[in-house]
Short mmCIF file of C-alpha atoms in Angstrom, two decimals:
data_model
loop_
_atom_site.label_atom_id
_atom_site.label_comp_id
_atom_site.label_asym_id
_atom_site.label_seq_id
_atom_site.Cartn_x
_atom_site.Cartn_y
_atom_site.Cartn_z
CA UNK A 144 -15.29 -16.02 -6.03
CA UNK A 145 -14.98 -16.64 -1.99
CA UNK A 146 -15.51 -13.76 0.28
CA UNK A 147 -14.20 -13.95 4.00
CA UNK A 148 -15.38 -11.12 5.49
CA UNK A 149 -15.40 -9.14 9.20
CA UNK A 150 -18.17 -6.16 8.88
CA UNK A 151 -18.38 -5.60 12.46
CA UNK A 152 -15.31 -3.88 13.74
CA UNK A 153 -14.43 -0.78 16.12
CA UNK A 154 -12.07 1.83 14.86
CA UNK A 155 -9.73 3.36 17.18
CA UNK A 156 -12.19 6.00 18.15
CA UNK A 157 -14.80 3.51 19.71
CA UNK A 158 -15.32 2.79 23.30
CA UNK A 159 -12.59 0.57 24.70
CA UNK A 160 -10.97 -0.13 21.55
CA UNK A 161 -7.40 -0.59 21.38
CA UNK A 162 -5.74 2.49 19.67
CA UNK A 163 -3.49 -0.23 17.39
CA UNK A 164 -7.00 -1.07 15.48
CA UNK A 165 -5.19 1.19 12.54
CA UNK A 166 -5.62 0.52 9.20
CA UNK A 167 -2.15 -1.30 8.88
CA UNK A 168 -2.52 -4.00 11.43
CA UNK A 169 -6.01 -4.37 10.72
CA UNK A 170 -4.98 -5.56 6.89
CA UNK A 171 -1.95 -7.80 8.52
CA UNK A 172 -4.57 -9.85 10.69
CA UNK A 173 -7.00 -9.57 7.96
CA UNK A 174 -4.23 -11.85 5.75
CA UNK A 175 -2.97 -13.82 8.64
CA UNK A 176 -6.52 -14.90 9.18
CA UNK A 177 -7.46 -15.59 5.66
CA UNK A 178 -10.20 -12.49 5.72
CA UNK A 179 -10.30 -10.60 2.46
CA UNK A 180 -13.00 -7.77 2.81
CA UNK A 181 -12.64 -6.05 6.37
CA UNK A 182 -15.49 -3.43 7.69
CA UNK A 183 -13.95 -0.13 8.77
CA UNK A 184 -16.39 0.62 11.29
CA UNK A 185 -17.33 3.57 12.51
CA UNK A 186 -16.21 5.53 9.22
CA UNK A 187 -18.24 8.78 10.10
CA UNK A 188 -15.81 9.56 13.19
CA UNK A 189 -14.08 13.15 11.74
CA UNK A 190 -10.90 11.91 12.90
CA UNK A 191 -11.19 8.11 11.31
CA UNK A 192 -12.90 9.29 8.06
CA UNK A 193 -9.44 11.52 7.94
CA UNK A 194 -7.50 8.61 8.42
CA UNK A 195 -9.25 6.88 5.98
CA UNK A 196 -8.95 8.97 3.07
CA UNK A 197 -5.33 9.62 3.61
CA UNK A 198 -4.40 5.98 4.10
CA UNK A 199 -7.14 4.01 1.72
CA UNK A 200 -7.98 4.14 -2.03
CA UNK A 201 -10.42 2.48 -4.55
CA UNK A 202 -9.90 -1.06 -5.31
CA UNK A 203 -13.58 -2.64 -6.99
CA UNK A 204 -16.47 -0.40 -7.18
CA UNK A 205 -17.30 0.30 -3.04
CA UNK A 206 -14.46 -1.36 -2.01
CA UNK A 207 -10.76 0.04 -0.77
CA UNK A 208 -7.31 -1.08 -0.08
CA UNK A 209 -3.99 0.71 1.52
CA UNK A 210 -2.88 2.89 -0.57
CA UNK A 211 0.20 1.39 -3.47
CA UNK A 212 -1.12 -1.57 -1.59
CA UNK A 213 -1.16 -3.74 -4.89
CA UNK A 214 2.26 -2.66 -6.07
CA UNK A 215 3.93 -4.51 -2.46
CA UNK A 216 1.77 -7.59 -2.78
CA UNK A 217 0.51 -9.95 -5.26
CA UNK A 218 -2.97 -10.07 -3.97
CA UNK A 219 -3.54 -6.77 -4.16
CA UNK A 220 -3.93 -6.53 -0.08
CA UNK A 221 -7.20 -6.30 2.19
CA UNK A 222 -10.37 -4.56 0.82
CA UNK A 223 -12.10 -2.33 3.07
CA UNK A 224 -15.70 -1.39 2.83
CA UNK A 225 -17.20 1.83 4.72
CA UNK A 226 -19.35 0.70 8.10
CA UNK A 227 -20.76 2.04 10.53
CA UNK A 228 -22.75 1.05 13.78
CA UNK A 229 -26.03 2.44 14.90
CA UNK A 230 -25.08 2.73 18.99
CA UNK A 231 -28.37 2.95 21.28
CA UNK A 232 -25.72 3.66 24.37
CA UNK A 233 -27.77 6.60 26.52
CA UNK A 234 -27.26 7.69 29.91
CA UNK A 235 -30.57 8.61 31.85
CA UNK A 236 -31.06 9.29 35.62
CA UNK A 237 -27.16 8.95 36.00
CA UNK A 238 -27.32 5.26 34.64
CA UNK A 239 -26.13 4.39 31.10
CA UNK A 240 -28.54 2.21 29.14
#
C-alpha cells in the first residue's frame, strides 16, 4: 500500500495561519495533490479539537476522515491522523525567542 502523507500542518488556530486551513479544504488539496493521510496539527487547541470531533470520524484504527465522507466518494476521502507540535516560541526581556 502507498502512503503520501503531510504530518506537519498548522490548524487555523496557529500563528499566521490562514483561517481557510479547515478541515474541508484541507481534504480538497489533500486529493488535488495526490496526499492520502493529512496531519491535523495542533489537535489539542479547545477550539480545533471541537472542530474535529464534530467534523471527523474513524476510518482505520488511528486514522479519520470527514464525516459520510465515504458515502460521496469512492475513495473513501482524506485520512486524518491527530498531531501536534511541540512550540519552544518564548518571549524574555521583551524579545521573543
Amino acid at each position: 500500500m502507498k502512503i503520501i502523507a503531510d504530518l506537519h500542518i498548522h490548524s487555523p488556530y496557529s500563528r499566521a495561519v490562514s483561517r481557510d486551513m479547515t478541515l474541508e479544504n484541507l481534504d480538497h488539496w489533500a486529493r488535488m495533490k495526490g496526499i492520502t493521510v493529512m496531519g491535523t496539527g495542533d489537535f489539542t487547541h479547545p477550539a480545533w479539537i471541537k472542530e474535529i470531533k464534530q467534523k471527523l470520524e474513524p476510518a482505520e484504527q488511528g486514522l479519520y476522515r470527514i464525516k459520510n465522507q465515504e458515502a460521496r466518494s469512492k475513495d473513501g476521502g482524506t485520512r486524518f491522523l491527530l498531531t501536534v507540535e511541540i512550540s519552544s516560541i518564548y518571549s524574555q526581556g521583551g524579545k521573543t525567542r
